[in-house]
């Protein structure tokens, strides 16, 4: 039988254990904004994909525990080849990242030999290795805009982020890929408008992975990290958050005087929610699951990530060497 007091005690004990193990292992816990509330509470660093890549570069610890999905841990390993990177749950993947294969990407390149390949970080290390440069949702426009020598861009794998970039950079031809985020496409424009009707003073903030009609009714389109900065600086008192619902916990914590709403309860990424306190404790105790990218894939994927970090303004010399 579920007992709330026992549950709280159980979680507190796990947090103590994690804290102890973290010291013993010399570990840092990096947490994506979509993680469970209790995982956000144990974060040394939390943020969006770009901030976490940058944090991984600066991490001053022997071990990085990456509470997110596998492509994020892979990037942390590529950027930190001398550190041990742990992904607490091996099965925590990103379905969008699986929507592109090397064979199909090579075929696309053959069709468009003059195009550069820009790859959203939600992709495997092998796909990053096949690409010219990576981007995240917070710097996609900046990265594509920086490719002055290219008129055509093959943008993989997210068609919605690609369309959003096309809208903002009309003088380039963005060749879209048929990938998408199964979580972000769950919300409809009607649901967003209904939420607005219920909260007429609220500003609508949407992630660019949402469908274009959802974006068309939003006040501001940005990454999860961009939402934090926007809310902090906005005079508005309430916000409709159109992205994974894990965002609400962090936003409320950082802005206790403001209100946040989601347009639907369906905005939950199942794989982001796989990481629990129990798995984080196990991961540090057993030093599992270690994510290590090596060899030629690591070298080439590093170049794509490092080019992105260079354009995005990451200051670390280590991050941008060999580009
Ligand atoms: P952010 O880079 O905005 O955190 O997004 C990552 C992601 O997986 C969105 O679904
Ligand atoms: Fe992948 Fe979407 Fe989950 Fe982000 S929210 S990790 S893009 S499935």
CSV table of C-alpha atoms and ligand atoms in Angstrom, one decimal:
chain,number,residue,atom,x,y,z
A,1,UNK,CA,0.0,0.0,0.0
A,2,UNK,CA,1.3,3.5,-0.9
A,3,UNK,CA,2.3,5.6,2.0
A,4,UNK,CA,3.3,9.2,1.3
A,5,UNK,CA,5.5,9.6,4.5
A,6,UNK,CA,7.4,6.4,3.6
A,7,UNK,CA,7.8,7.6,0.1
A,8,UNK,CA,9.3,11.0,1.2
A,9,UNK,CA,11.6,9.1,3.6
A,10,UNK,CA,12.7,6.7,0.9
A,11,UNK,CA,13.5,9.6,-1.5
A,12,UNK,CA,15.4,11.5,1.3
A,13,UNK,CA,17.5,8.5,2.0
A,14,UNK,CA,18.3,8.0,-1.7
A,15,UNK,CA,19.3,11.7,-1.9
A,16,UNK,CA,21.7,11.3,1.0
A,17,UNK,CA,23.2,8.2,-0.6
A,18,UNK,CA,23.6,10.0,-3.9
A,19,UNK,CA,25.3,12.9,-2.2
A,20,UNK,CA,27.7,10.6,-0.4
A,21,UNK,CA,28.5,8.6,-3.6
A,22,UNK,CA,29.0,11.8,-5.5
A,23,UNK,CA,31.7,12.8,-3.1
A,24,UNK,CA,33.4,9.4,-3.2
A,25,UNK,CA,33.4,9.2,-7.0
A,26,UNK,CA,34.2,12.9,-7.6
A,27,UNK,CA,31.1,13.2,-9.7
A,28,UNK,CA,29.0,16.0,-11.0
A,29,UNK,CA,25.3,15.6,-11.8
A,30,UNK,CA,24.1,17.3,-15.0
A,31,UNK,CA,20.3,17.4,-15.4
A,32,UNK,CA,18.1,18.3,-18.4
A,33,UNK,CA,15.1,20.6,-17.8
A,34,UNK,CA,12.6,17.8,-18.6
A,35,UNK,CA,13.7,15.5,-15.8
A,36,UNK,CA,11.5,14.4,-12.9
A,37,UNK,CA,11.2,17.0,-10.1
A,38,UNK,CA,13.3,15.0,-7.6
A,39,UNK,CA,16.1,14.6,-10.2
A,40,UNK,CA,16.1,18.4,-10.8
A,41,UNK,CA,16.5,18.8,-7.0
A,42,UNK,CA,19.8,16.8,-7.0
A,43,UNK,CA,21.3,18.7,-10.0
A,44,UNK,CA,24.7,20.4,-9.8
A,45,UNK,CA,23.9,21.9,-13.2
A,46,UNK,CA,20.6,22.0,-15.0
A,47,UNK,CA,19.7,23.5,-18.3
A,48,UNK,CA,18.9,23.0,-22.0
A,49,UNK,CA,20.9,20.9,-24.5
A,50,UNK,CA,23.3,23.8,-25.3
A,51,UNK,CA,23.9,24.8,-21.7
A,52,UNK,CA,24.5,21.2,-20.8
A,53,UNK,CA,27.0,20.6,-23.6
A,54,UNK,CA,28.8,23.7,-22.5
A,55,UNK,CA,28.7,22.6,-18.8
A,56,UNK,CA,30.1,19.2,-19.8
A,57,UNK,CA,33.1,20.9,-21.3
A,58,UNK,CA,33.7,22.9,-18.1
A,59,UNK,CA,32.9,20.0,-15.7
A,60,UNK,CA,35.6,19.8,-13.0
A,61,UNK,CA,35.1,16.2,-11.9
A,62,UNK,CA,36.2,12.7,-12.8
A,63,UNK,CA,32.7,11.5,-13.4
A,64,UNK,CA,29.7,13.1,-15.2
A,65,UNK,CA,26.3,11.6,-14.3
A,66,UNK,CA,24.0,12.7,-17.2
A,67,UNK,CA,20.3,12.7,-16.3
A,68,UNK,CA,18.8,13.2,-19.7
A,69,UNK,CA,18.7,11.0,-22.8
A,70,UNK,CA,21.5,9.0,-24.5
A,71,UNK,CA,22.5,11.5,-27.2
A,72,UNK,CA,23.2,14.1,-24.5
A,73,UNK,CA,25.5,11.6,-22.6
A,74,UNK,CA,27.2,10.8,-25.9
A,75,UNK,CA,27.9,14.5,-26.5
A,76,UNK,CA,29.3,14.8,-23.0
A,77,UNK,CA,31.6,11.8,-23.6
A,78,UNK,CA,32.8,13.2,-27.0
A,79,UNK,CA,33.6,16.6,-25.4
A,80,UNK,CA,35.2,15.0,-22.3
A,81,UNK,CA,37.1,11.9,-23.5
A,82,UNK,CA,39.1,11.7,-20.2
A,83,UNK,CA,36.0,11.6,-18.0
A,84,UNK,CA,33.7,8.8,-17.2
A,85,UNK,CA,30.2,9.6,-18.4
A,86,UNK,CA,27.3,7.7,-16.8
A,87,UNK,CA,23.7,7.5,-18.2
A,88,UNK,CA,21.7,6.1,-15.3
A,89,UNK,CA,19.2,4.3,-17.5
A,90,UNK,CA,20.5,2.7,-20.7
A,91,UNK,CA,17.1,2.7,-22.3
A,92,UNK,CA,16.7,6.5,-22.1
A,93,UNK,CA,16.9,7.3,-25.8
A,94,UNK,CA,15.3,9.9,-28.0
A,95,UNK,CA,12.9,8.5,-30.7
A,96,UNK,CA,13.6,11.5,-32.9
A,97,UNK,CA,17.3,10.8,-32.9
A,98,UNK,CA,16.5,7.3,-34.3
A,99,UNK,CA,14.6,8.8,-37.3
A,100,UNK,CA,17.8,9.3,-39.3
A,101,UNK,CA,20.2,6.6,-40.6
A,102,UNK,CA,23.7,6.9,-42.1
A,103,UNK,CA,22.6,5.3,-45.4
A,104,UNK,CA,19.7,7.6,-45.9
A,105,UNK,CA,21.7,10.6,-44.9
A,106,UNK,CA,24.4,9.7,-47.4
A,107,UNK,CA,21.8,9.2,-50.1
A,108,UNK,CA,20.4,12.7,-49.3
A,109,UNK,CA,23.9,14.2,-49.6
A,110,UNK,CA,24.3,12.6,-53.0
A,111,UNK,CA,21.0,14.3,-54.1
A,112,UNK,CA,22.3,17.6,-52.9
A,113,UNK,CA,26.1,17.7,-53.3
A,114,UNK,CA,26.4,21.4,-52.6
A,115,UNK,CA,24.5,21.4,-49.4
A,116,UNK,CA,25.9,21.5,-45.9
A,117,UNK,CA,24.5,19.1,-43.3
A,118,UNK,CA,23.3,20.7,-40.1
A,119,UNK,CA,22.4,18.2,-37.5
A,120,UNK,CA,20.3,18.9,-34.4
A,121,UNK,CA,22.1,17.5,-31.3
A,122,UNK,CA,19.1,15.1,-30.9
A,123,UNK,CA,21.0,12.6,-33.0
A,124,UNK,CA,23.4,9.7,-32.5
A,125,UNK,CA,27.2,10.2,-32.4
A,126,UNK,CA,27.4,8.4,-35.8
A,127,UNK,CA,25.0,10.9,-37.4
A,128,UNK,CA,26.9,13.8,-35.9
A,129,UNK,CA,30.1,12.4,-37.4
A,130,UNK,CA,28.4,12.4,-40.9
A,131,UNK,CA,27.4,16.1,-40.5
A,132,UNK,CA,29.2,19.4,-41.0
A,133,UNK,CA,28.0,21.1,-37.9
A,134,UNK,CA,25.6,20.5,-35.0
A,135,UNK,CA,23.0,22.9,-33.6
A,136,UNK,CA,20.5,23.0,-30.7
A,137,UNK,CA,17.1,24.6,-30.5
A,138,UNK,CA,18.7,27.6,-28.9
A,139,UNK,CA,21.3,28.3,-31.6
A,140,UNK,CA,19.8,26.7,-34.8
A,141,UNK,CA,19.2,30.0,-36.5
A,142,UNK,CA,22.7,31.3,-35.6
A,143,UNK,CA,24.4,28.1,-36.8
A,144,UNK,CA,22.6,28.0,-40.1
A,145,UNK,CA,23.1,31.7,-40.6
A,146,UNK,CA,26.9,31.3,-40.0
A,147,UNK,CA,27.2,29.0,-43.0
A,148,UNK,CA,27.9,31.9,-45.4
A,149,UNK,CA,29.3,29.6,-48.2
A,150,UNK,CA,26.2,27.5,-48.4
A,151,UNK,CA,22.9,28.3,-50.0
A,152,UNK,CA,21.4,24.9,-49.3
A,153,UNK,CA,21.2,23.2,-46.0
A,154,UNK,CA,20.1,19.6,-45.3
A,155,UNK,CA,18.6,19.9,-41.8
A,156,UNK,CA,18.3,16.7,-39.8
A,157,UNK,CA,16.3,15.2,-38.1
A,158,UNK,CA,13.6,17.6,-36.9
A,159,UNK,CA,11.4,18.9,-39.7
A,160,UNK,CA,9.7,21.4,-37.3
A,161,UNK,CA,12.9,22.9,-36.1
A,162,UNK,CA,14.0,23.0,-39.8
A,163,UNK,CA,10.9,24.8,-40.8
A,164,UNK,CA,11.3,27.3,-38.0
A,165,UNK,CA,14.9,28.0,-39.2
A,166,UNK,CA,13.6,28.3,-42.8
A,167,UNK,CA,11.0,30.9,-41.7
A,168,UNK,CA,13.8,32.9,-40.0
A,169,UNK,CA,16.4,32.5,-42.8
A,170,UNK,CA,14.4,32.8,-46.0
A,171,UNK,CA,17.4,33.4,-48.3
A,172,UNK,CA,18.7,29.8,-47.8
A,173,UNK,CA,17.1,26.6,-49.0
A,174,UNK,CA,16.5,24.3,-46.1
A,175,UNK,CA,16.1,20.7,-47.2
A,176,UNK,CA,13.9,19.1,-44.5
A,177,UNK,CA,14.1,15.6,-43.0
A,178,UNK,CA,10.9,13.7,-42.1
A,179,UNK,CA,11.8,13.5,-38.4
A,180,UNK,CA,9.8,14.8,-35.4
A,181,UNK,CA,9.5,14.7,-31.7
A,182,UNK,CA,6.6,12.3,-30.8
A,183,UNK,CA,6.0,14.3,-27.6
A,184,UNK,CA,5.9,17.8,-29.0
A,185,UNK,CA,3.6,17.0,-31.9
A,186,UNK,CA,1.0,15.8,-29.4
A,187,UNK,CA,-0.2,19.3,-28.6
A,188,UNK,CA,-2.7,20.9,-31.0
A,189,UNK,CA,-3.2,24.6,-31.9
A,190,UNK,CA,-6.8,24.2,-30.5
A,191,UNK,CA,-5.5,23.1,-27.1
A,192,UNK,CA,-3.1,26.1,-27.0
A,193,UNK,CA,-5.9,28.5,-27.9
A,194,UNK,CA,-8.2,26.9,-25.3
A,195,UNK,CA,-5.5,27.4,-22.6
A,196,UNK,CA,-5.3,31.0,-23.7
A,197,UNK,CA,-9.0,31.4,-23.4
A,198,UNK,CA,-8.8,30.1,-19.8
A,199,UNK,CA,-5.7,32.3,-19.0
A,200,UNK,CA,-6.1,35.4,-21.3
A,201,UNK,CA,-3.3,37.3,-19.6
A,202,UNK,CA,-0.8,34.5,-20.0
A,203,UNK,CA,2.0,34.7,-22.6
A,204,UNK,CA,2.4,31.6,-24.8
A,205,UNK,CA,6.0,30.2,-25.0
A,206,UNK,CA,6.5,27.3,-27.4
A,207,UNK,CA,9.4,25.0,-28.2
A,208,UNK,CA,10.4,25.0,-31.9
A,209,UNK,CA,9.8,21.2,-32.0
A,210,UNK,CA,6.1,21.9,-32.0
A,211,UNK,CA,4.0,21.8,-35.2
A,212,UNK,CA,4.0,25.1,-37.2
A,213,UNK,CA,0.3,25.9,-36.5
A,214,UNK,CA,1.1,25.7,-32.8
A,215,UNK,CA,4.1,28.0,-33.3
A,216,UNK,CA,1.9,30.4,-35.3
A,217,UNK,CA,-0.2,31.2,-32.2
A,218,UNK,CA,2.7,31.5,-29.8
A,219,UNK,CA,4.1,34.8,-28.4
A,220,UNK,CA,7.7,33.5,-28.1
A,221,UNK,CA,9.5,30.5,-29.6
A,222,UNK,CA,12.6,29.3,-27.8
A,223,UNK,CA,14.6,26.4,-26.3
A,224,UNK,CA,13.9,25.3,-22.7
A,225,UNK,CA,16.8,27.5,-21.5
A,226,UNK,CA,15.4,30.4,-23.5
A,227,UNK,CA,12.1,30.0,-21.7
A,228,UNK,CA,13.8,30.5,-18.3
A,229,UNK,CA,15.5,33.7,-19.5
A,230,UNK,CA,12.3,34.9,-21.1
A,231,UNK,CA,10.1,34.4,-18.0
A,232,UNK,CA,12.7,36.0,-15.8
A,233,UNK,CA,12.8,39.2,-17.9
A,234,UNK,CA,9.1,39.3,-18.8
A,235,UNK,CA,6.6,41.6,-17.0
A,236,UNK,CA,3.9,39.0,-17.5
A,237,UNK,CA,2.7,37.1,-14.5
A,238,UNK,CA,1.5,34.0,-16.1
A,239,UNK,CA,2.7,31.7,-19.0
A,240,UNK,CA,1.4,28.8,-21.1
A,241,UNK,CA,4.3,26.5,-21.5
A,242,UNK,CA,4.2,24.5,-24.7
A,243,UNK,CA,6.9,21.9,-24.2
A,244,UNK,CA,7.6,18.9,-22.1
A,245,UNK,CA,5.8,19.3,-18.7
A,246,UNK,CA,8.9,18.8,-16.6
A,247,UNK,CA,9.7,22.4,-17.3
A,248,UNK,CA,7.0,23.6,-15.0
A,249,UNK,CA,8.8,22.5,-11.8
A,250,UNK,CA,12.0,24.4,-12.6
A,251,UNK,CA,10.1,27.4,-13.8
A,252,UNK,CA,7.9,27.6,-10.7
A,253,UNK,CA,11.0,27.1,-8.4
A,254,UNK,CA,12.9,29.9,-10.1
A,255,UNK,CA,9.8,32.2,-10.3
A,256,UNK,CA,7.6,31.6,-7.3
A,257,UNK,CA,5.6,34.7,-7.9
A,258,UNK,CA,4.5,33.6,-11.5
A,259,UNK,CA,2.0,31.1,-12.7
A,260,UNK,CA,2.6,28.4,-15.4
A,261,UNK,CA,0.2,26.2,-17.3
A,262,UNK,CA,0.5,23.4,-19.9
A,263,UNK,CA,-2.1,23.2,-22.6
A,264,UNK,CA,-2.4,19.4,-22.3
A,265,UNK,CA,-1.3,16.7,-19.8
A,266,UNK,CA,0.0,14.7,-22.8
A,267,UNK,CA,3.2,16.7,-23.0
A,268,UNK,CA,5.3,14.1,-21.3
A,269,UNK,CA,8.5,12.6,-22.8
A,270,UNK,CA,8.5,8.9,-21.6
A,271,UNK,CA,12.2,8.4,-22.0
A,272,UNK,CA,13.1,11.6,-20.1
A,273,UNK,CA,11.1,10.3,-17.2
A,274,UNK,CA,12.9,6.9,-17.0
A,275,UNK,CA,15.6,8.4,-14.7
A,276,UNK,CA,14.7,8.0,-11.0
A,277,UNK,CA,16.7,8.6,-7.8
A,278,UNK,CA,17.1,4.9,-7.4
A,279,UNK,CA,18.7,4.6,-10.8
A,280,UNK,CA,21.0,7.6,-10.2
A,281,UNK,CA,22.2,6.0,-6.9
A,282,UNK,CA,22.7,2.6,-8.6
A,283,UNK,CA,24.5,4.3,-11.5
A,284,UNK,CA,27.0,5.9,-9.0
A,285,UNK,CA,27.4,2.8,-7.0
A,286,UNK,CA,27.9,0.3,-9.8
A,287,UNK,CA,29.5,2.9,-12.2
A,288,UNK,CA,26.8,2.0,-14.8
A,289,UNK,CA,25.9,2.6,-17.7
A,290,UNK,CA,29.2,4.1,-19.0
A,291,UNK,CA,28.8,5.9,-22.3
A,292,UNK,CA,32.0,6.1,-24.3
A,293,UNK,CA,32.4,7.2,-27.9
A,294,UNK,CA,35.7,6.4,-29.4
A,295,UNK,CA,37.7,6.2,-32.6
A,296,UNK,CA,36.9,7.8,-35.9
A,297,UNK,CA,33.2,8.5,-35.0
A,298,UNK,CA,34.4,10.3,-31.9
A,299,UNK,CA,36.9,12.4,-33.8
A,300,UNK,CA,34.4,13.4,-36.5
A,301,UNK,CA,31.5,14.0,-34.2
A,302,UNK,CA,33.7,16.1,-32.0
A,303,UNK,CA,34.4,18.4,-35.0
A,304,UNK,CA,30.6,18.9,-35.6
A,305,UNK,CA,30.0,19.7,-31.9
A,306,UNK,CA,33.1,21.9,-31.6
A,307,UNK,CA,32.1,23.9,-34.6
A,308,UNK,CA,28.8,24.6,-33.0
A,309,UNK,CA,30.3,25.5,-29.7
A,310,UNK,CA,32.7,27.9,-31.4
A,311,UNK,CA,29.9,29.7,-33.2
A,312,UNK,CA,27.8,29.7,-30.0
A,313,UNK,CA,30.6,31.4,-28.1
A,314,UNK,CA,31.9,28.7,-25.9
A,315,UNK,CA,35.1,30.1,-24.5
A,316,UNK,CA,37.0,26.9,-23.6
A,317,UNK,CA,40.0,26.4,-25.8
A,318,UNK,CA,39.7,22.6,-25.3
A,319,UNK,CA,36.2,22.7,-26.7
A,320,UNK,CA,37.1,24.4,-29.9
A,321,UNK,CA,40.5,22.9,-30.7
A,322,UNK,CA,40.9,20.9,-33.9
A,323,UNK,CA,37.9,22.4,-35.7
B,1,LIG,P1,16.3,22.0,-25.4
B,1,LIG,O1,17.7,22.1,-26.1
B,1,LIG,O2,15.5,23.2,-25.7
B,1,LIG,O3,16.5,21.7,-24.0
B,1,LIG,O4,15.5,20.8,-26.0
B,1,LIG,C1,16.0,19.4,-26.0
B,1,LIG,C2,15.0,18.5,-26.3
B,1,LIG,O5,15.1,17.3,-26.3
B,1,LIG,C3,13.7,19.0,-26.7
B,1,LIG,O6,12.8,18.0,-26.9
B,2,LIG,FE1,13.5,13.4,-27.9
B,2,LIG,FE2,11.2,14.7,-27.9
B,2,LIG,FE3,12.0,13.5,-25.7
B,2,LIG,FE4,13.2,15.7,-26.5
B,2,LIG,S1,11.1,15.5,-25.8
B,2,LIG,S2,14.2,13.8,-25.8
B,2,LIG,S3,13.1,15.4,-28.7
B,2,LIG,S4,11.5,12.5,-27.7
